[in-house]
Coordinates of C-alpha atoms in Angstrom, one line a residue:
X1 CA 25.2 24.1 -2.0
X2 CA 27.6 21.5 -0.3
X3 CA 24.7 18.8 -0.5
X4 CA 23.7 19.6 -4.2
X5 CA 27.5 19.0 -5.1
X6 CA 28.1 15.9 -3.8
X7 CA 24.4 15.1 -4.9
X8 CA 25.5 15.8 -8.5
X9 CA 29.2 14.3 -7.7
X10 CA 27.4 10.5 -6.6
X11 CA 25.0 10.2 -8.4
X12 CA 26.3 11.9 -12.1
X13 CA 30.3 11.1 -11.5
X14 CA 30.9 8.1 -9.5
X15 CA 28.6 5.8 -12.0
X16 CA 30.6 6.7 -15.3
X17 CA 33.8 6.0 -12.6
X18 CA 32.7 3.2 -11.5
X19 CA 32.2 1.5 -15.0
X20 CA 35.5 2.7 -16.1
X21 CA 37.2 0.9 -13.1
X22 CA 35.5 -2.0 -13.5
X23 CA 36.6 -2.4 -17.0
X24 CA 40.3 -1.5 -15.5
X25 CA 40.1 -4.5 -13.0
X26 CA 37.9 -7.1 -15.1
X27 CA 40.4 -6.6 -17.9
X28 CA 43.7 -7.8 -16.6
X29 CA 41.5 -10.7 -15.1
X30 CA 39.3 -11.6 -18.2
X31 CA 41.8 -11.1 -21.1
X32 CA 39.3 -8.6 -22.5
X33 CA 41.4 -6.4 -25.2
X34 CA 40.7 -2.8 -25.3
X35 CA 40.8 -2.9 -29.5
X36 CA 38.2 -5.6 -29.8
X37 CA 35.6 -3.6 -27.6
X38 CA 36.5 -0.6 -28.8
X39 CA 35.4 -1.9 -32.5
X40 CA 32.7 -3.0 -31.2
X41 CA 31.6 0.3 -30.0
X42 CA 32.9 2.0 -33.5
X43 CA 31.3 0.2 -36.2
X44 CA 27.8 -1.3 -34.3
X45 CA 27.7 0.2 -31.4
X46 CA 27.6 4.0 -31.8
X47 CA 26.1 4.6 -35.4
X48 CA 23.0 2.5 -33.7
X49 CA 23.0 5.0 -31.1
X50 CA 23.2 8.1 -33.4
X51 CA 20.7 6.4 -35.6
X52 CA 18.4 5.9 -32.4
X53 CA 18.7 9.3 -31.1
X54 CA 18.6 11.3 -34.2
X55 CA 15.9 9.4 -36.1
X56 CA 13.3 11.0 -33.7
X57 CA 15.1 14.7 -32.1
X58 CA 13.2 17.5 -32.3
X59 CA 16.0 20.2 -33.5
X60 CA 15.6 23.0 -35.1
X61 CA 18.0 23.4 -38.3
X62 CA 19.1 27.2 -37.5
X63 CA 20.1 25.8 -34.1
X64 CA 22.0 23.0 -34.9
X65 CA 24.1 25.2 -37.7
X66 CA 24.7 27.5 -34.4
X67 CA 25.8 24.8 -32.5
X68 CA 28.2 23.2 -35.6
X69 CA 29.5 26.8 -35.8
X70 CA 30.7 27.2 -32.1
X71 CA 32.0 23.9 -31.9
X72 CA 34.4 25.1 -34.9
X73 CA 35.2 28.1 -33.7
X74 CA 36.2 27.0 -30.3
X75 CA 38.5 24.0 -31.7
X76 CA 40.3 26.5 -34.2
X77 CA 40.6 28.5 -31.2
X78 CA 42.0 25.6 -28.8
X79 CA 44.4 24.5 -32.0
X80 CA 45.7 27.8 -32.9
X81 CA 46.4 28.4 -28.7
X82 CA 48.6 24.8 -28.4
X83 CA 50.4 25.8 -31.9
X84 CA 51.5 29.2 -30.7
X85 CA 52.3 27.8 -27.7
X86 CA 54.4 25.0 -28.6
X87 CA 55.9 27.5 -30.7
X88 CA 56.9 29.9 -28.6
X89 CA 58.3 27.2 -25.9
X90 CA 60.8 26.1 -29.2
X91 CA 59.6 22.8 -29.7
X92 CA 60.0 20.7 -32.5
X93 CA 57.3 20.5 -35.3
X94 CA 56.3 17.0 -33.9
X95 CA 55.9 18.0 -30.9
X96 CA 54.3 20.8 -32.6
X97 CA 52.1 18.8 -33.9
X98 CA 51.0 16.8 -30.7
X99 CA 50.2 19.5 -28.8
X100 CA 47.4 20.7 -31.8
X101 CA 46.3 16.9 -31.8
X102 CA 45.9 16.7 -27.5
X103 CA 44.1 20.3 -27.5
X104 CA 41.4 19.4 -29.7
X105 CA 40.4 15.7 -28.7
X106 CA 38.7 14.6 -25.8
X107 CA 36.4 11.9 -24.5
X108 CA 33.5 13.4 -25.8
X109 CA 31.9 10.2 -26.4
X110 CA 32.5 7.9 -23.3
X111 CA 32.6 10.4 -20.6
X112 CA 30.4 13.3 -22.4
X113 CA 27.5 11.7 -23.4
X114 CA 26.6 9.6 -20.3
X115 CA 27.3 12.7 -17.8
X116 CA 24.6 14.6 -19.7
X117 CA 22.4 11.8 -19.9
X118 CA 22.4 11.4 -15.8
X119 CA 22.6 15.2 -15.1
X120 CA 20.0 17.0 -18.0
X121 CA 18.4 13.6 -18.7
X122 CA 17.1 12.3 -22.4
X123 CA 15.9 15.1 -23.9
X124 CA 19.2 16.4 -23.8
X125 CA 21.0 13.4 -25.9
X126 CA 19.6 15.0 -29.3
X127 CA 22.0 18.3 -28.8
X128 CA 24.8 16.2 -27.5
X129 CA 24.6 13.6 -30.2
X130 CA 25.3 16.9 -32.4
X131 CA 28.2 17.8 -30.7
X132 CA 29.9 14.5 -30.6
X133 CA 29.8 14.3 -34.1
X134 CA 30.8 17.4 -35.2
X135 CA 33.7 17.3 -32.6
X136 CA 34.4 13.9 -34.2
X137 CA 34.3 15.7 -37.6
X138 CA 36.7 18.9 -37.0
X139 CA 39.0 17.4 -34.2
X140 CA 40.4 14.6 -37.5
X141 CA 40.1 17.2 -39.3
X142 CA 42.4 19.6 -37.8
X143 CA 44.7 16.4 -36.5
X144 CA 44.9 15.4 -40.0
X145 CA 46.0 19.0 -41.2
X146 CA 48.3 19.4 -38.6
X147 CA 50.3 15.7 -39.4
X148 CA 50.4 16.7 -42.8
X149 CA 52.2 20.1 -41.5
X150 CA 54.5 18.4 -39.7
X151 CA 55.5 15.0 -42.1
X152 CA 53.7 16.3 -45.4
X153 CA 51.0 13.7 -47.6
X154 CA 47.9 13.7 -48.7
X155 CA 44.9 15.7 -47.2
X156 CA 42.7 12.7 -48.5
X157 CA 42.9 11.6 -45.3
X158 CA 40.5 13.8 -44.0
X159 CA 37.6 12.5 -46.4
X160 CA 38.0 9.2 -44.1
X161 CA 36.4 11.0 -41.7
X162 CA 33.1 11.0 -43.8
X163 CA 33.4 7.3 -44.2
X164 CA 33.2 6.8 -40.6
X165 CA 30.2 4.3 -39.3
X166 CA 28.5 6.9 -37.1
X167 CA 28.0 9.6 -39.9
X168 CA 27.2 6.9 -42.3
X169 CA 24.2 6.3 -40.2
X170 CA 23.5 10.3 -39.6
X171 CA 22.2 10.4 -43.0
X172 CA 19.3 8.2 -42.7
X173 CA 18.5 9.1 -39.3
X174 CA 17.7 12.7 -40.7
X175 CA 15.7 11.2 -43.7
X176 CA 13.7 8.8 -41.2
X177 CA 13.4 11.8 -39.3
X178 CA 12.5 14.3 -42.0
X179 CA 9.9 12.1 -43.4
X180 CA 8.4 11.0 -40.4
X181 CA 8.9 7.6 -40.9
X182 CA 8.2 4.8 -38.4
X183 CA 10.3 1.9 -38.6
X184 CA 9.1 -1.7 -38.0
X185 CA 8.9 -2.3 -34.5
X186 CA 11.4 -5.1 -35.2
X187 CA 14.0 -2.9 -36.4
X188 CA 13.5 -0.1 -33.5
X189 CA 14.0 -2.3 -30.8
X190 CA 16.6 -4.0 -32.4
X191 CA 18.6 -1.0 -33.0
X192 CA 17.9 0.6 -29.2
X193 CA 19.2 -2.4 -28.2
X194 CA 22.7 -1.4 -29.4
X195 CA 22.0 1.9 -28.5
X196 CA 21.6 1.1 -25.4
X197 CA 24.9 -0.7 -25.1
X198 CA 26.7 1.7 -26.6
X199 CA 28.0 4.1 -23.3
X200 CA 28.8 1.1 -21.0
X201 CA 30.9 -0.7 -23.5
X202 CA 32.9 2.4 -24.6
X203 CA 33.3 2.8 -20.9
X204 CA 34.5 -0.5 -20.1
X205 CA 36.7 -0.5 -22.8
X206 CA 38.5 3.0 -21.5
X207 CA 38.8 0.8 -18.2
X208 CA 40.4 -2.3 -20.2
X209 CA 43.1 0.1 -22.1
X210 CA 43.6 2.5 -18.9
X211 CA 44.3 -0.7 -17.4
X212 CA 47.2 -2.2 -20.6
X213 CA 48.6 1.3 -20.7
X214 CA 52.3 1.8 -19.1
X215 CA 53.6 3.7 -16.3
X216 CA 53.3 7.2 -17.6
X217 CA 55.9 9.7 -17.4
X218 CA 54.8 13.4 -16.8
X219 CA 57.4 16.1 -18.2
X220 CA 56.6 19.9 -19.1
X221 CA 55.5 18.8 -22.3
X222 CA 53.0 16.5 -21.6
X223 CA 51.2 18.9 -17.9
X224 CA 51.5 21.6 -20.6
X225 CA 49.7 19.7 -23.4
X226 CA 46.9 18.1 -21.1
X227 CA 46.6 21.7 -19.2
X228 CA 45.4 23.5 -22.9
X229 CA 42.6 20.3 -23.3
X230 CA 41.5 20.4 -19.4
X231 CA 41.8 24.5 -18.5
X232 CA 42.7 26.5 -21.3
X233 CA 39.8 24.7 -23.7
X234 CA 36.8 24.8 -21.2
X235 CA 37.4 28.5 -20.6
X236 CA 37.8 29.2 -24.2
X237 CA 34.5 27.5 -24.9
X238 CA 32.6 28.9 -21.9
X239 CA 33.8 33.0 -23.2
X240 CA 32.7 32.0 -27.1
X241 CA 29.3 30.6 -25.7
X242 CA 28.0 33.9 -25.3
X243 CA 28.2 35.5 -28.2
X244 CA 26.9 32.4 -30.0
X245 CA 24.0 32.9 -27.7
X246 CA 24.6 29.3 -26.6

């Protein structure tokens, strides 16, 4: 058991680590800027990489609608916890507000992805691609309802979230998909080329910002926060799993 662990810890882990901390000391060194790499990733780098993967999965529609339908659930679940909790500790609706927003994001994207890439391999990208985006989906969603609780406005904002680069290129991944249509060979390679680059570059970038970021300060605010993303939201996901069949 000890030996599959640390099998799974050096060989899964340690990789996405070590790209993250070479982003955090190439950085500083380079004068590479966080925002620039993260656009990068945002508006080339991940809808080629959504197109790639999607444009030839082999899903089933009933399971991705189960799928879609857990991941609601359990962020509805993870918002409503942080709100009731902030609440009942007597904080402020801000602070209200930032728990909701901390609960329901995470680095689904840089860390997820390539961890389940290196531990259930390829085939496995198709179901995690799904997750992302609907976890990019309902997380604004929810963050965007719960600034709008706290400061009032529009709830246009949320259709911005449709607008976004990687659903923009969902859509004719499906039909590609749907149709069984082969793109030019041209056009394939040219676009799992920047699929390709997608993970390392989102990593790297995470390395460049962890890297610009200030000393943090840790109050009960912020342990009590992160502890609803990293403990509370996990368990929560793992209990809802089973009667989702998932």
């Amino acid at each position: 058991m000890f030996w599959q662990l640390s099998t799974i810890f050096f060989n899964v882990i340690v990789p996405v680590f070590a790209v993250v901390t070479i982003g955090w000391l190439a950085g500083p060194r380079l004068g590479l800027e966080a925002r620039t790499l993260a656009r990068l990733a945002y508006y080339i780098l991940i809808p080629a990489f959504v197109f790639d993967v999607m444009s030839t999965a082999v899903i089933q529609s009933g399971l991705a609608v189960q799928m879609i339908g857990y991941i609601l659930v359990v962020h509805l679940a993870v918002a409503l916890l942080a709100f009731f909790l902030a609440r009942g500790l007597g904080r402020p609706s801000p602070v209200v507000g930032a728990y909701v927003v901390i609960a329901v994001f995470g680095n689904v994207g840089n860390f997820g992805l390539p961890l389940i890439e290196f531990r259930l391999g390829e085939a496995a990208l198709p179901y995690a691609t799904i997750y992302f985006l609907a976890i990019v989906v309902i997380a604004f969603v929810i963050s965007v309802a719960a600034a709008n609780w706290v400061r009032g406005g529009s709830v246009a904002a949320v259709t911005a979230v449709f607008k976004t680069p990687a659903l923009l290129a969902l859509l004719p991944a499906l039909l590609v998909n749907s149709w069984d249509i082969t793109p030019p060979l041209l056009v394939s390679r040219i676009v799992g080329l920047l699929a390709a680059a997608m993970v390392p570059v989102m990593l790297l970038a995470l390395g460049v910002q962890l890297a610009a970021a200030h000393r943090l300060h840790l109050n009960r605010d912020v342990i009590a926060a992160s502890s609803i993303r990293l403990l509370a939201a996990p368990l929560l996901a793992f209990a809802l799993a089973i009667p989702f069949g998932l």
